Short mmCIF file of C-alpha atoms and ligand atoms in Angstrom, two decimals:
data_model
loop_
_atom_site.label_atom_id
_atom_site.label_comp_id
_atom_site.label_asym_id
_atom_site.label_seq_id
_atom_site.Cartn_x
_atom_site.Cartn_y
_atom_site.Cartn_z
CA MET A 1 -15.07 -111.24 6.37
CA SER A 2 -18.16 -112.17 4.40
CA ALA A 3 -18.68 -110.90 0.84
CA ARG A 4 -21.52 -108.62 -0.21
CA ILE A 5 -24.24 -110.61 -1.93
CA ILE A 6 -25.23 -109.42 -5.39
CA ASP A 7 -28.94 -110.19 -5.30
CA GLY A 8 -30.14 -111.20 -8.77
CA ASN A 9 -33.77 -111.37 -7.67
CA ALA A 10 -33.79 -107.80 -6.32
CA LEU A 11 -31.98 -106.36 -9.34
CA SER A 12 -34.21 -108.33 -11.65
CA ALA A 13 -37.35 -106.96 -10.00
CA ALA A 14 -36.09 -103.38 -10.42
CA VAL A 15 -35.15 -103.85 -14.08
CA ARG A 16 -38.41 -105.70 -14.86
CA ALA A 17 -40.46 -102.88 -13.32
CA ASP A 18 -38.76 -100.46 -15.69
CA LEU A 19 -39.31 -102.80 -18.64
CA ALA A 20 -43.00 -103.18 -17.77
CA GLU A 21 -43.36 -99.38 -17.86
CA ARG A 22 -41.72 -99.22 -21.28
CA ALA A 23 -43.86 -102.13 -22.52
CA ALA A 24 -47.03 -100.34 -21.36
CA LYS A 25 -46.03 -97.26 -23.38
CA LEU A 26 -45.70 -99.40 -26.51
CA VAL A 27 -49.00 -101.13 -25.85
CA ALA A 28 -50.62 -97.70 -25.59
CA ARG A 29 -49.28 -97.03 -29.10
CA GLY A 30 -50.84 -100.27 -30.37
CA ILE A 31 -47.72 -102.45 -30.27
CA THR A 32 -47.55 -105.36 -27.84
CA PRO A 33 -43.94 -106.57 -27.53
CA SER A 34 -44.11 -110.25 -28.47
CA LEU A 35 -41.75 -113.14 -27.97
CA ALA A 36 -42.12 -116.49 -29.76
CA VAL A 37 -40.46 -119.44 -28.02
CA ILE A 38 -39.84 -122.76 -29.76
CA LEU A 39 -39.23 -125.85 -27.67
CA VAL A 40 -38.27 -129.17 -29.25
CA GLY A 41 -38.23 -132.32 -27.16
CA GLU A 42 -38.92 -133.19 -23.56
CA ASP A 43 -35.81 -132.09 -21.69
CA PRO A 44 -37.26 -131.22 -18.25
CA ALA A 45 -34.79 -128.37 -17.58
CA SER A 46 -35.60 -126.80 -20.98
CA ALA A 47 -39.33 -127.09 -20.27
CA VAL A 48 -38.85 -125.23 -16.96
CA TYR A 49 -36.74 -122.50 -18.64
CA VAL A 50 -39.39 -122.02 -21.33
CA ARG A 51 -42.19 -121.90 -18.77
CA ASN A 52 -40.30 -119.26 -16.77
CA LYS A 53 -39.58 -117.17 -19.87
CA VAL A 54 -43.22 -117.26 -20.97
CA ALA A 55 -44.46 -116.37 -17.46
CA ALA A 56 -41.96 -113.50 -17.15
CA CYS A 57 -43.13 -112.09 -20.49
CA GLU A 58 -46.77 -112.10 -19.48
CA LYS A 59 -45.96 -110.51 -16.13
CA ALA A 60 -44.11 -107.66 -17.82
CA GLY A 61 -47.11 -106.95 -20.06
CA MET A 62 -45.60 -108.58 -23.13
CA ARG A 63 -47.14 -111.27 -25.31
CA SER A 64 -45.60 -114.71 -25.56
CA LEU A 65 -46.25 -117.46 -28.07
CA LYS A 66 -45.07 -120.99 -27.35
CA PHE A 67 -44.55 -123.72 -29.96
CA VAL A 68 -43.73 -127.19 -28.68
CA TYR A 69 -42.55 -130.04 -30.91
CA ALA A 70 -42.00 -133.76 -30.26
CA PRO A 71 -38.33 -134.83 -29.93
CA ASP A 72 -38.48 -136.70 -33.27
CA VAL A 73 -40.06 -133.85 -35.26
CA ASN A 74 -38.83 -133.34 -38.81
CA PRO A 75 -36.51 -130.27 -38.65
CA ALA A 76 -38.27 -128.95 -41.80
CA GLU A 77 -41.36 -128.33 -39.69
CA VAL A 78 -39.40 -126.17 -37.25
CA PHE A 79 -37.68 -124.27 -40.07
CA ALA A 80 -41.11 -123.59 -41.60
CA LYS A 81 -42.36 -122.18 -38.26
CA ILE A 82 -39.28 -119.96 -37.96
CA ALA A 83 -39.87 -118.63 -41.51
CA GLU A 84 -43.51 -117.92 -40.63
CA LEU A 85 -42.51 -116.06 -37.44
CA ASN A 86 -39.79 -114.12 -39.30
CA ALA A 87 -42.46 -112.84 -41.67
CA ASP A 88 -44.98 -111.99 -38.92
CA ALA A 89 -44.65 -108.29 -38.08
CA SER A 90 -46.51 -108.76 -34.79
CA VAL A 91 -43.67 -110.99 -33.49
CA HIS A 92 -40.60 -109.05 -32.31
CA GLY A 93 -38.42 -111.76 -30.80
CA ILE A 94 -37.86 -115.43 -31.66
CA LEU A 95 -36.06 -117.87 -29.42
CA VAL A 96 -35.29 -121.55 -29.96
CA GLN A 97 -34.59 -123.23 -26.64
CA LEU A 98 -31.26 -125.08 -26.64
CA PRO A 99 -30.15 -127.83 -26.61
CA LEU A 100 -31.88 -129.24 -29.67
CA PRO A 101 -32.14 -132.99 -30.35
CA LYS A 102 -29.14 -134.52 -32.09
CA HIS A 103 -30.79 -134.79 -35.54
CA PHE A 104 -30.95 -130.98 -35.68
CA ASP A 105 -28.19 -128.74 -37.01
CA ALA A 106 -28.41 -126.20 -34.18
CA ASP A 107 -26.25 -123.61 -35.97
CA ALA A 108 -28.50 -123.75 -39.03
CA VAL A 109 -31.57 -123.27 -36.83
CA LEU A 110 -30.06 -120.22 -35.13
CA GLU A 111 -29.05 -118.76 -38.50
CA ALA A 112 -32.62 -119.23 -39.79
CA ILE A 113 -33.95 -116.73 -37.24
CA ALA A 114 -34.12 -113.20 -38.68
CA ALA A 115 -31.17 -111.28 -37.19
CA ASP A 116 -33.45 -108.42 -36.12
CA LYS A 117 -35.63 -110.85 -34.12
CA ASP A 118 -32.73 -112.83 -32.64
CA VAL A 119 -33.30 -111.81 -29.01
CA ASP A 120 -30.87 -114.48 -27.76
CA GLY A 121 -28.10 -112.79 -29.75
CA PHE A 122 -26.77 -116.08 -31.18
CA HIS A 123 -27.13 -115.30 -34.91
CA ALA A 124 -23.72 -114.90 -36.61
CA GLU A 125 -24.61 -111.33 -37.64
CA ASN A 126 -25.29 -110.38 -34.04
CA VAL A 127 -22.21 -112.21 -32.78
CA GLY A 128 -20.19 -110.28 -35.37
CA ALA A 129 -21.74 -106.96 -34.32
CA LEU A 130 -20.84 -107.71 -30.70
CA ALA A 131 -17.27 -108.65 -31.69
CA GLN A 132 -16.97 -105.34 -33.55
CA GLY A 133 -18.09 -103.45 -30.45
CA ASN A 134 -21.47 -102.40 -31.87
CA PRO A 135 -23.80 -104.89 -30.21
CA ARG A 136 -27.41 -105.11 -31.41
CA PHE A 137 -28.65 -108.03 -29.31
CA ILE A 138 -26.39 -109.03 -26.44
CA PRO A 139 -26.70 -112.68 -25.34
CA CYS A 140 -28.89 -112.61 -22.24
CA THR A 141 -26.67 -114.27 -19.63
CA PRO A 142 -23.54 -112.13 -20.18
CA TYR A 143 -25.80 -109.07 -20.57
CA GLY A 144 -27.25 -109.85 -17.14
CA VAL A 145 -23.76 -110.28 -15.68
CA MET A 146 -22.76 -106.82 -16.96
CA LYS A 147 -25.83 -105.34 -15.25
CA MET A 148 -24.87 -107.09 -12.01
CA LEU A 149 -21.32 -105.73 -12.17
CA GLU A 150 -22.70 -102.25 -12.77
CA SER A 151 -25.24 -102.47 -9.95
CA SER A 152 -22.65 -103.79 -7.51
CA GLY A 153 -20.32 -100.87 -8.29
CA THR A 154 -17.55 -103.18 -9.53
CA PRO A 155 -15.04 -101.13 -11.51
CA THR A 156 -14.21 -102.62 -14.91
CA LYS A 157 -11.70 -100.17 -16.43
CA GLY A 158 -8.26 -101.72 -16.08
CA ALA A 159 -9.59 -104.66 -14.02
CA GLU A 160 -8.25 -108.16 -14.51
CA ALA A 161 -11.24 -110.27 -15.58
CA VAL A 162 -11.00 -114.03 -15.73
CA ILE A 163 -13.76 -116.13 -17.28
CA VAL A 164 -13.83 -119.87 -16.79
CA GLY A 165 -15.68 -121.37 -19.77
CA ARG A 166 -15.60 -120.46 -23.46
CA SER A 167 -19.05 -121.43 -24.76
CA ASN A 168 -20.77 -119.40 -27.46
CA ILE A 169 -23.65 -118.77 -25.06
CA VAL A 170 -21.75 -117.48 -22.05
CA GLY A 171 -17.94 -117.48 -22.04
CA LYS A 172 -17.14 -115.94 -25.43
CA PRO A 173 -19.71 -113.11 -25.42
CA MET A 174 -18.80 -112.44 -21.77
CA ALA A 175 -15.18 -111.97 -22.83
CA LEU A 176 -16.16 -109.50 -25.56
CA LEU A 177 -18.34 -107.47 -23.20
CA LEU A 178 -15.70 -107.28 -20.47
CA LEU A 179 -13.10 -106.35 -23.06
CA GLY A 180 -15.40 -103.58 -24.27
CA ALA A 181 -15.80 -102.41 -20.67
CA GLY A 182 -12.05 -101.92 -20.30
CA CYS A 183 -11.02 -105.14 -18.57
CA THR A 184 -7.91 -107.15 -19.34
CA VAL A 185 -9.55 -110.47 -20.13
CA THR A 186 -8.35 -114.04 -19.71
CA VAL A 187 -10.55 -116.92 -20.86
CA CYS A 188 -9.92 -120.33 -19.27
CA HIS A 189 -11.29 -123.69 -20.45
CA SER A 190 -10.82 -127.41 -20.06
CA GLN A 191 -7.30 -127.33 -21.50
CA THR A 192 -6.09 -124.45 -19.33
CA ARG A 193 -2.97 -125.33 -17.36
CA ASP A 194 -3.08 -124.30 -13.69
CA LEU A 195 -6.56 -122.79 -13.54
CA ALA A 196 -6.01 -121.44 -10.02
CA PHE A 197 -3.02 -119.38 -11.21
CA HIS A 198 -5.41 -117.44 -13.43
CA THR A 199 -8.42 -117.25 -11.12
CA ARG A 200 -6.27 -115.90 -8.25
CA ARG A 201 -5.34 -112.89 -10.39
CA ALA A 202 -8.94 -111.96 -11.12
CA ASP A 203 -10.53 -108.76 -9.87
CA ILE A 204 -13.64 -110.04 -11.66
CA LEU A 205 -14.10 -113.80 -11.83
CA VAL A 206 -16.90 -115.30 -13.92
CA ALA A 207 -17.48 -119.05 -13.61
CA ALA A 208 -19.46 -120.65 -16.45
CA VAL A 209 -18.45 -124.28 -16.52
CA GLY A 210 -21.22 -126.58 -15.29
CA ARG A 211 -19.21 -128.29 -12.54
CA PRO A 212 -20.60 -128.03 -9.02
CA LYS A 213 -18.47 -125.99 -6.59
CA MET A 214 -15.25 -126.31 -8.65
CA ILE A 215 -14.05 -122.78 -7.77
CA THR A 216 -13.08 -122.79 -4.12
CA GLY A 217 -12.16 -119.91 -1.82
CA ASP A 218 -8.42 -120.58 -2.14
CA MET A 219 -8.71 -119.91 -5.91
CA ILE A 220 -10.08 -116.40 -5.38
CA LYS A 221 -8.26 -113.09 -4.96
CA PRO A 222 -9.26 -111.35 -1.71
CA GLY A 223 -11.88 -108.69 -2.45
CA ALA A 224 -12.69 -109.96 -5.97
CA THR A 225 -16.18 -109.81 -7.47
CA VAL A 226 -17.26 -113.38 -8.17
CA ILE A 227 -20.06 -114.09 -10.64
CA ASP A 228 -21.35 -117.64 -10.62
CA VAL A 229 -23.17 -118.51 -13.84
CA GLY A 230 -23.24 -122.27 -13.21
CA ILE A 231 -26.49 -124.07 -12.48
CA ASN A 232 -25.92 -127.61 -11.26
CA ARG A 233 -28.19 -130.07 -9.53
CA LEU A 234 -26.39 -131.95 -6.73
CA PRO A 235 -27.03 -135.72 -6.58
CA PRO A 236 -29.76 -136.87 -4.15
CA GLU A 237 -27.16 -138.22 -1.69
CA GLN A 238 -25.79 -134.66 -1.43
CA GLY A 239 -29.23 -133.12 -0.89
CA GLY A 240 -30.35 -132.71 -4.53
CA LYS A 241 -30.22 -128.91 -4.31
CA LEU A 242 -29.17 -126.45 -7.02
CA CYS A 243 -25.66 -125.09 -6.73
CA GLY A 244 -23.26 -123.05 -8.80
CA ASP A 245 -19.75 -123.61 -10.13
CA VAL A 246 -18.41 -121.71 -7.13
CA ASP A 247 -18.16 -123.19 -3.66
CA PHE A 248 -20.21 -120.40 -2.12
CA ASP A 249 -19.34 -121.07 1.53
CA SER A 250 -15.56 -120.86 1.10
CA ALA A 251 -15.71 -118.20 -1.65
CA LYS A 252 -17.80 -115.73 0.34
CA GLU A 253 -15.10 -115.57 3.02
CA VAL A 254 -12.57 -114.26 0.47
CA ALA A 255 -14.54 -112.41 -2.22
CA GLY A 256 -15.62 -108.79 -1.93
CA ALA A 257 -18.92 -109.43 -3.69
CA ILE A 258 -20.53 -112.64 -4.92
CA THR A 259 -23.66 -113.87 -6.69
CA PRO A 260 -25.60 -116.74 -5.08
CA VAL A 261 -27.11 -119.77 -6.87
CA PRO A 262 -30.06 -119.77 -7.06
CA GLY A 263 -31.07 -116.12 -7.01
CA GLY A 264 -28.08 -114.71 -8.86
CA VAL A 265 -27.43 -114.76 -12.60
CA GLY A 266 -30.46 -116.99 -13.40
CA PRO A 267 -33.21 -114.38 -12.91
CA MET A 268 -31.10 -111.74 -14.68
CA THR A 269 -30.83 -113.95 -17.77
CA ILE A 270 -34.60 -113.98 -18.19
CA THR A 271 -34.79 -110.27 -17.43
CA MET A 272 -32.37 -109.44 -20.22
CA LEU A 273 -34.37 -111.62 -22.61
CA LEU A 274 -37.33 -109.37 -21.84
CA ALA A 275 -35.10 -106.32 -22.36
CA ASN A 276 -33.99 -107.59 -25.78
CA THR A 277 -37.58 -108.36 -26.80
CA LEU A 278 -38.69 -104.90 -25.75
CA GLU A 279 -35.79 -103.30 -27.63
CA ALA A 280 -36.74 -105.27 -30.75
CA ALA A 281 -40.31 -104.01 -30.44
CA GLU A 282 -39.14 -100.42 -29.91
CA ARG A 283 -36.87 -100.65 -32.94
CA SER A 284 -39.79 -101.89 -35.04
CA LEU A 285 -41.30 -98.40 -34.63
CA THR A 286 -38.40 -96.69 -36.35
P1 NDP B 301 -20.74 -125.47 -21.88
O1 NDP B 301 -20.74 -126.91 -21.45
O2 NDP B 301 -21.14 -125.12 -23.25
O3 NDP B 301 -19.29 -124.86 -21.61
C1 NDP B 301 -18.57 -125.17 -20.46
C2 NDP B 301 -17.20 -124.57 -20.55
O4 NDP B 301 -16.48 -124.94 -19.37
C3 NDP B 301 -16.39 -125.06 -21.75
O5 NDP B 301 -15.76 -123.97 -22.38
C4 NDP B 301 -15.38 -126.02 -21.13
O6 NDP B 301 -14.12 -126.02 -21.79
C5 NDP B 301 -15.19 -125.41 -19.76
N1 NDP B 301 -14.69 -126.40 -18.81
C6 NDP B 301 -15.13 -127.66 -18.61
N2 NDP B 301 -14.41 -128.26 -17.66
C7 NDP B 301 -13.49 -127.37 -17.25
C8 NDP B 301 -12.45 -127.40 -16.30
N3 NDP B 301 -12.21 -128.48 -15.57
N4 NDP B 301 -11.69 -126.29 -16.13
C9 NDP B 301 -11.92 -125.18 -16.86
N5 NDP B 301 -12.90 -125.09 -17.78
C10 NDP B 301 -13.68 -126.17 -17.97
O7 NDP B 301 -21.65 -124.72 -20.80
P2 NDP B 301 -22.41 -123.30 -20.86
O8 NDP B 301 -21.47 -122.20 -21.09
O9 NDP B 301 -23.62 -123.42 -21.70
O10 NDP B 301 -22.94 -123.25 -19.34
C11 NDP B 301 -22.03 -123.24 -18.25
C12 NDP B 301 -22.83 -123.32 -16.96
O11 NDP B 301 -23.67 -122.18 -16.87
C13 NDP B 301 -23.78 -124.52 -16.84
O12 NDP B 301 -23.86 -124.90 -15.49
C14 NDP B 301 -25.11 -123.96 -17.29
O13 NDP B 301 -26.21 -124.67 -16.73
C15 NDP B 301 -25.03 -122.58 -16.73
N6 NDP B 301 -25.85 -121.60 -17.42
C16 NDP B 301 -26.55 -120.75 -16.62
C17 NDP B 301 -27.30 -119.76 -17.17
C18 NDP B 301 -28.01 -118.83 -16.25
O14 NDP B 301 -28.95 -118.20 -16.66
N7 NDP B 301 -27.55 -118.70 -15.00
C19 NDP B 301 -27.45 -119.60 -18.62
C20 NDP B 301 -26.58 -120.48 -19.39
C21 NDP B 301 -25.82 -121.44 -18.78
P3 NDP B 301 -13.94 -126.59 -23.31
O15 NDP B 301 -14.46 -125.50 -24.19
O16 NDP B 301 -12.48 -126.76 -23.41
O17 NDP B 301 -14.71 -127.85 -23.39
#
């Protein structure tokens, strides 16, 4: 049997239409939701992500500001820009595209962003609020995953959720959100013994590793909902296409529902960035 496909593009379009309506209401009140994006360096993937974020903003009727710096820029210049944007009341969200060049202290950069403009949800204050169960800005990728689970009708209360990956960007906030939604959560990582033992128990399996097709059908519980966060580029000799951390062809024969790559979690991540920016703008009214 083939799994139901959880279509990130379709869900994204529906959520973005709603966001555009809310943005238009704010614009009518004289507030244009605005996102400032800072890009340092010439990483081609980062440049594409930033371009997509900026384009999505404009399309939803929000304003975007883009600041691009050379890879060898003095970090002081970037800190000064962040301070300027923090103080600018017309800017509601600030995002620094990761990864940063090695001479940057990435944690210090993220902490420099005002917590109430931290639409990526990476500031320690926002991470703490999420850990306490009172999230203010939810990191965009796990936020998008929660929306996908909801839209696919996947029950969370009492479900066994297994996350592969424990990064600050995906794995850890994902664990907190699933815990909050009533799941029993297991987080696996590179030192996990017998990964398949854990993944086979999962009613909800989230793969966020960065290794092409590492989760195969035999590692999945029949009927499980499988969320593939991974974005990997296959080598040219294997076709050069994008693929996830899940081996889609074998997984879809076992899973009950599954996200594709591309067209799954990726578009939802950008959509939830728009949602966070809009929320920041709405909060600025109160
Ligand atoms: P990181 O490299 O920060 O984290 C990867 C995690 O996978 C680590 O916790 C690591 O464990 C774990 N891991 C590595 N090898 C194994 C293994 N063999 N078995 C089990 N766990 C393993 O990556 P990110 O979380 O930033 O991203 C993960 C993937 O998601 C990437 O492909 C990235 O491109 C993609 N991504 C997609 C987004 C989207 O919008 N769809 C957004 C963000 C990321 P350890 O901690 O022990 O090293």
